Amino acid sequence: MIVGLALIWPWLRSLPKRTRLGFVAAAGVFVFGAVVMEGLLGFVVEDGGIEADWLMYSIFTTIEESLEIFGLLIYITTALRYHVEVLQTSVSFDL
């Protein structure tokens, strides 16, 4: 992860501050959900704490997955805002 950050750091520095902070926040929320919450869940389950308690397991899993999705939403919103405000391209969706 540190090597990946070192490789994209010049690109991140070239972005406007608002966009850069949005991408960093998105990555932070996503990684927190993926690594920290899943690690915590694994630690608790391994300890035998909530393996039988399906409600607690479901709550931990829901929080973890929600954080990952929220990180993706922050990224998508930041990328779309960058395209509209900085690159001045129009973004539209036809359903």
Short mmCIF file of N, CA and C in Angstrom, two decimals:
data_model
loop_
_atom_site.label_atom_id
_atom_site.label_comp_id
_atom_site.label_asym_id
_atom_site.label_seq_id
_atom_site.Cartn_x
_atom_site.Cartn_y
_atom_site.Cartn_z
N MET A 1 0.81 -1.18 0.00
CA MET A 1 0.00 0.00 0.00
C MET A 1 0.87 1.26 0.00
N ILE A 2 1.97 1.22 0.73
CA ILE A 2 2.86 2.38 0.78
C ILE A 2 3.53 2.60 -0.58
N VAL A 3 3.89 1.50 -1.24
CA VAL A 3 4.50 1.61 -2.58
C VAL A 3 3.49 2.21 -3.56
N GLY A 4 2.23 1.75 -3.48
CA GLY A 4 1.19 2.30 -4.35
C GLY A 4 0.98 3.78 -4.11
N LEU A 5 0.98 4.19 -2.85
CA LEU A 5 0.82 5.61 -2.53
C LEU A 5 2.01 6.42 -3.05
N ALA A 6 3.21 5.86 -2.92
CA ALA A 6 4.39 6.56 -3.43
C ALA A 6 4.33 6.72 -4.95
N LEU A 7 3.75 5.75 -5.63
CA LEU A 7 3.66 5.83 -7.09
C LEU A 7 2.63 6.85 -7.56
N ILE A 8 1.53 7.00 -6.82
CA ILE A 8 0.50 7.94 -7.26
C ILE A 8 0.62 9.32 -6.61
N TRP A 9 1.56 9.48 -5.69
CA TRP A 9 1.69 10.76 -5.00
C TRP A 9 1.92 11.95 -5.95
N PRO A 10 2.78 11.84 -6.96
CA PRO A 10 2.95 12.99 -7.88
C PRO A 10 1.63 13.35 -8.58
N TRP A 11 0.86 12.35 -8.96
CA TRP A 11 -0.42 12.61 -9.61
C TRP A 11 -1.39 13.27 -8.64
N LEU A 12 -1.43 12.78 -7.40
CA LEU A 12 -2.31 13.39 -6.39
C LEU A 12 -1.94 14.85 -6.14
N ARG A 13 -0.64 15.13 -6.08
CA ARG A 13 -0.18 16.50 -5.83
C ARG A 13 -0.57 17.45 -6.96
N SER A 14 -0.74 16.91 -8.16
CA SER A 14 -1.09 17.76 -9.30
C SER A 14 -2.58 18.12 -9.33
N LEU A 15 -3.39 17.45 -8.54
CA LEU A 15 -4.82 17.71 -8.50
C LEU A 15 -5.13 18.92 -7.63
N PRO A 16 -6.27 19.57 -7.87
CA PRO A 16 -6.69 20.64 -6.97
C PRO A 16 -6.87 20.10 -5.55
N LYS A 17 -6.70 20.97 -4.57
CA LYS A 17 -6.74 20.55 -3.16
C LYS A 17 -8.04 19.83 -2.80
N ARG A 18 -9.15 20.37 -3.24
CA ARG A 18 -10.45 19.76 -2.91
C ARG A 18 -10.56 18.34 -3.48
N THR A 19 -10.11 18.14 -4.70
CA THR A 19 -10.14 16.83 -5.33
C THR A 19 -9.20 15.87 -4.62
N ARG A 20 -8.00 16.35 -4.32
CA ARG A 20 -7.01 15.52 -3.64
C ARG A 20 -7.53 15.06 -2.29
N LEU A 21 -8.10 15.97 -1.52
CA LEU A 21 -8.64 15.62 -0.21
C LEU A 21 -9.82 14.65 -0.33
N GLY A 22 -10.63 14.82 -1.37
CA GLY A 22 -11.74 13.90 -1.59
C GLY A 22 -11.27 12.49 -1.90
N PHE A 23 -10.25 12.37 -2.74
CA PHE A 23 -9.71 11.05 -3.08
C PHE A 23 -9.05 10.40 -1.86
N VAL A 24 -8.32 11.19 -1.08
CA VAL A 24 -7.68 10.65 0.12
C VAL A 24 -8.73 10.23 1.15
N ALA A 25 -9.78 11.04 1.31
CA ALA A 25 -10.85 10.67 2.24
C ALA A 25 -11.55 9.39 1.79
N ALA A 26 -11.81 9.29 0.49
CA ALA A 26 -12.46 8.09 -0.05
C ALA A 26 -11.61 6.86 0.22
N ALA A 27 -10.32 6.96 -0.03
CA ALA A 27 -9.43 5.82 0.21
C ALA A 27 -9.36 5.49 1.69
N GLY A 28 -9.33 6.51 2.53
CA GLY A 28 -9.27 6.28 3.97
C GLY A 28 -10.50 5.56 4.50
N VAL A 29 -11.68 5.99 4.07
CA VAL A 29 -12.92 5.35 4.51
C VAL A 29 -12.98 3.92 3.99
N PHE A 30 -12.62 3.71 2.73
CA PHE A 30 -12.67 2.38 2.15
C PHE A 30 -11.71 1.43 2.86
N VAL A 31 -10.47 1.88 3.05
CA VAL A 31 -9.47 1.02 3.70
C VAL A 31 -9.83 0.77 5.16
N PHE A 32 -10.37 1.77 5.84
CA PHE A 32 -10.81 1.56 7.23
C PHE A 32 -11.86 0.47 7.29
N GLY A 33 -12.82 0.52 6.38
CA GLY A 33 -13.85 -0.52 6.36
C GLY A 33 -13.29 -1.88 5.99
N ALA A 34 -12.43 -1.90 4.99
CA ALA A 34 -11.91 -3.18 4.49
C ALA A 34 -10.92 -3.82 5.45
N VAL A 35 -10.02 -3.03 6.01
CA VAL A 35 -8.95 -3.60 6.81
C VAL A 35 -9.29 -3.60 8.30
N VAL A 36 -9.61 -2.43 8.83
CA VAL A 36 -9.81 -2.31 10.27
C VAL A 36 -11.06 -3.05 10.72
N MET A 37 -12.18 -2.78 10.09
CA MET A 37 -13.42 -3.43 10.53
C MET A 37 -13.39 -4.93 10.29
N GLU A 38 -12.85 -5.36 9.15
CA GLU A 38 -12.78 -6.79 8.88
C GLU A 38 -11.78 -7.46 9.83
N GLY A 39 -10.70 -6.78 10.13
CA GLY A 39 -9.75 -7.32 11.11
C GLY A 39 -10.36 -7.44 12.49
N LEU A 40 -11.12 -6.42 12.88
CA LEU A 40 -11.80 -6.45 14.16
C LEU A 40 -12.83 -7.57 14.20
N LEU A 41 -13.56 -7.73 13.12
CA LEU A 41 -14.56 -8.80 13.03
C LEU A 41 -13.88 -10.16 13.11
N GLY A 42 -12.78 -10.33 12.40
CA GLY A 42 -12.05 -11.59 12.45
C GLY A 42 -11.51 -11.88 13.83
N PHE A 43 -11.03 -10.84 14.51
CA PHE A 43 -10.49 -11.01 15.86
C PHE A 43 -11.60 -11.46 16.82
N VAL A 44 -12.75 -10.84 16.72
CA VAL A 44 -13.85 -11.18 17.63
C VAL A 44 -14.39 -12.57 17.33
N VAL A 45 -14.54 -12.92 16.04
CA VAL A 45 -15.05 -14.24 15.67
C VAL A 45 -14.04 -15.31 16.07
N GLU A 46 -12.76 -15.05 15.81
CA GLU A 46 -11.73 -16.02 16.15
C GLU A 46 -11.68 -16.28 17.65
N ASP A 47 -11.96 -15.26 18.40
CA ASP A 47 -11.95 -15.37 19.85
C ASP A 47 -13.16 -16.16 20.35
N GLY A 48 -14.06 -16.48 19.44
CA GLY A 48 -15.26 -17.23 19.82
C GLY A 48 -16.35 -16.35 20.39
N GLY A 49 -16.16 -15.04 20.27
CA GLY A 49 -17.11 -14.13 20.89
C GLY A 49 -18.47 -14.07 20.23
N ILE A 50 -18.54 -13.89 18.91
CA ILE A 50 -19.85 -13.68 18.29
C ILE A 50 -20.17 -14.71 17.23
N GLU A 51 -19.42 -15.80 17.20
CA GLU A 51 -19.69 -16.80 16.17
C GLU A 51 -21.12 -17.31 16.28
N ALA A 52 -21.59 -17.50 17.48
CA ALA A 52 -22.95 -18.01 17.68
C ALA A 52 -23.98 -16.88 17.66
N ASP A 53 -23.53 -15.67 17.84
CA ASP A 53 -24.45 -14.53 17.89
C ASP A 53 -24.55 -13.93 16.49
N TRP A 54 -25.51 -14.38 15.72
CA TRP A 54 -25.64 -13.95 14.33
C TRP A 54 -25.97 -12.47 14.22
N LEU A 55 -26.65 -11.90 15.21
CA LEU A 55 -27.00 -10.49 15.15
C LEU A 55 -25.75 -9.61 15.21
N MET A 56 -24.85 -9.88 16.14
CA MET A 56 -23.62 -9.09 16.23
C MET A 56 -22.75 -9.27 14.98
N TYR A 57 -22.68 -10.49 14.49
CA TYR A 57 -21.92 -10.76 13.27
C TYR A 57 -22.51 -9.96 12.11
N SER A 58 -23.82 -9.93 12.02
CA SER A 58 -24.50 -9.19 10.94
C SER A 58 -24.25 -7.69 11.07
N ILE A 59 -24.25 -7.18 12.29
CA ILE A 59 -24.03 -5.76 12.51
C ILE A 59 -22.60 -5.37 12.09
N PHE A 60 -21.61 -6.17 12.53
CA PHE A 60 -20.23 -5.89 12.16
C PHE A 60 -20.05 -5.95 10.65
N THR A 61 -20.63 -6.96 10.01
CA THR A 61 -20.49 -7.11 8.57
C THR A 61 -21.16 -5.96 7.83
N THR A 62 -22.32 -5.54 8.31
CA THR A 62 -23.03 -4.42 7.69
C THR A 62 -22.23 -3.13 7.80
N ILE A 63 -21.64 -2.88 8.95
CA ILE A 63 -20.82 -1.68 9.12
C ILE A 63 -19.63 -1.72 8.18
N GLU A 64 -18.96 -2.87 8.11
CA GLU A 64 -17.80 -3.01 7.23
C GLU A 64 -18.15 -2.75 5.78
N GLU A 65 -19.18 -3.41 5.29
CA GLU A 65 -19.58 -3.25 3.89
C GLU A 65 -20.08 -1.83 3.61
N SER A 66 -20.77 -1.24 4.57
CA SER A 66 -21.28 0.13 4.39
C SER A 66 -20.14 1.13 4.27
N LEU A 67 -19.09 0.95 5.07
CA LEU A 67 -17.94 1.85 4.97
C LEU A 67 -17.25 1.73 3.62
N GLU A 68 -17.14 0.51 3.11
CA GLU A 68 -16.53 0.33 1.79
C GLU A 68 -17.36 1.01 0.70
N ILE A 69 -18.68 0.84 0.75
CA ILE A 69 -19.55 1.47 -0.24
C ILE A 69 -19.52 2.99 -0.10
N PHE A 70 -19.50 3.48 1.13
CA PHE A 70 -19.44 4.92 1.36
C PHE A 70 -18.14 5.51 0.80
N GLY A 71 -17.03 4.77 0.95
CA GLY A 71 -15.77 5.21 0.36
C GLY A 71 -15.85 5.31 -1.15
N LEU A 72 -16.51 4.34 -1.77
CA LEU A 72 -16.70 4.39 -3.22
C LEU A 72 -17.59 5.56 -3.63
N LEU A 73 -18.62 5.83 -2.86
CA LEU A 73 -19.49 6.97 -3.16
C LEU A 73 -18.74 8.30 -3.06
N ILE A 74 -17.88 8.43 -2.07
CA ILE A 74 -17.06 9.64 -1.95
C ILE A 74 -16.16 9.79 -3.17
N TYR A 75 -15.55 8.68 -3.59
CA TYR A 75 -14.67 8.71 -4.77
C TYR A 75 -15.45 9.12 -6.02
N ILE A 76 -16.60 8.51 -6.26
CA ILE A 76 -17.38 8.81 -7.46
C ILE A 76 -17.83 10.27 -7.46
N THR A 77 -18.30 10.75 -6.31
CA THR A 77 -18.73 12.14 -6.20
C THR A 77 -17.57 13.10 -6.47
N THR A 78 -16.41 12.79 -5.90
CA THR A 78 -15.24 13.64 -6.11
C THR A 78 -14.80 13.64 -7.57
N ALA A 79 -14.79 12.47 -8.19
CA ALA A 79 -14.38 12.38 -9.60
C ALA A 79 -15.35 13.13 -10.50
N LEU A 80 -16.65 12.99 -10.26
CA LEU A 80 -17.63 13.71 -11.07
C LEU A 80 -17.52 15.21 -10.87
N ARG A 81 -17.33 15.64 -9.62
CA ARG A 81 -17.18 17.07 -9.34
C ARG A 81 -15.93 17.62 -10.05
N TYR A 82 -14.85 16.86 -10.07
CA TYR A 82 -13.63 17.26 -10.77
C TYR A 82 -13.88 17.44 -12.26
N HIS A 83 -14.60 16.50 -12.85
CA HIS A 83 -14.89 16.59 -14.28
C HIS A 83 -15.75 17.80 -14.61
N VAL A 84 -16.72 18.10 -13.76
CA VAL A 84 -17.62 19.22 -14.03
C VAL A 84 -16.95 20.56 -13.74
N GLU A 85 -16.31 20.69 -12.57
CA GLU A 85 -15.78 21.98 -12.15
C GLU A 85 -14.41 22.31 -12.76
N VAL A 86 -13.53 21.34 -12.86
CA VAL A 86 -12.17 21.62 -13.31
C VAL A 86 -12.03 21.40 -14.83
N LEU A 87 -12.47 20.24 -15.29
CA LEU A 87 -12.35 19.95 -16.71
C LEU A 87 -13.49 20.57 -17.52
N GLN A 88 -14.49 21.06 -16.84
CA GLN A 88 -15.65 21.71 -17.43
C GLN A 88 -16.31 20.84 -18.50
N THR A 89 -16.50 19.58 -18.16
CA THR A 89 -17.24 18.67 -19.03
C THR A 89 -18.60 18.45 -18.41
N SER A 90 -19.56 18.18 -19.25
CA SER A 90 -20.90 17.92 -18.73
C SER A 90 -21.03 16.44 -18.43
N VAL A 91 -21.73 16.15 -17.38
CA VAL A 91 -21.96 14.77 -16.98
C VAL A 91 -23.46 14.56 -16.95
N SER A 92 -23.92 13.60 -17.71
CA SER A 92 -25.37 13.30 -17.71
C SER A 92 -25.56 11.80 -17.76
N PHE A 93 -26.69 11.39 -17.26
CA PHE A 93 -27.02 9.97 -17.24
C PHE A 93 -28.37 9.77 -17.88
N ASP A 94 -28.41 8.89 -18.84
CA ASP A 94 -29.67 8.54 -19.50
C ASP A 94 -30.04 7.13 -19.07
N LEU A 95 -31.19 7.03 -18.48
CA LEU A 95 -31.65 5.71 -18.04
C LEU A 95 -32.75 5.22 -18.95
#
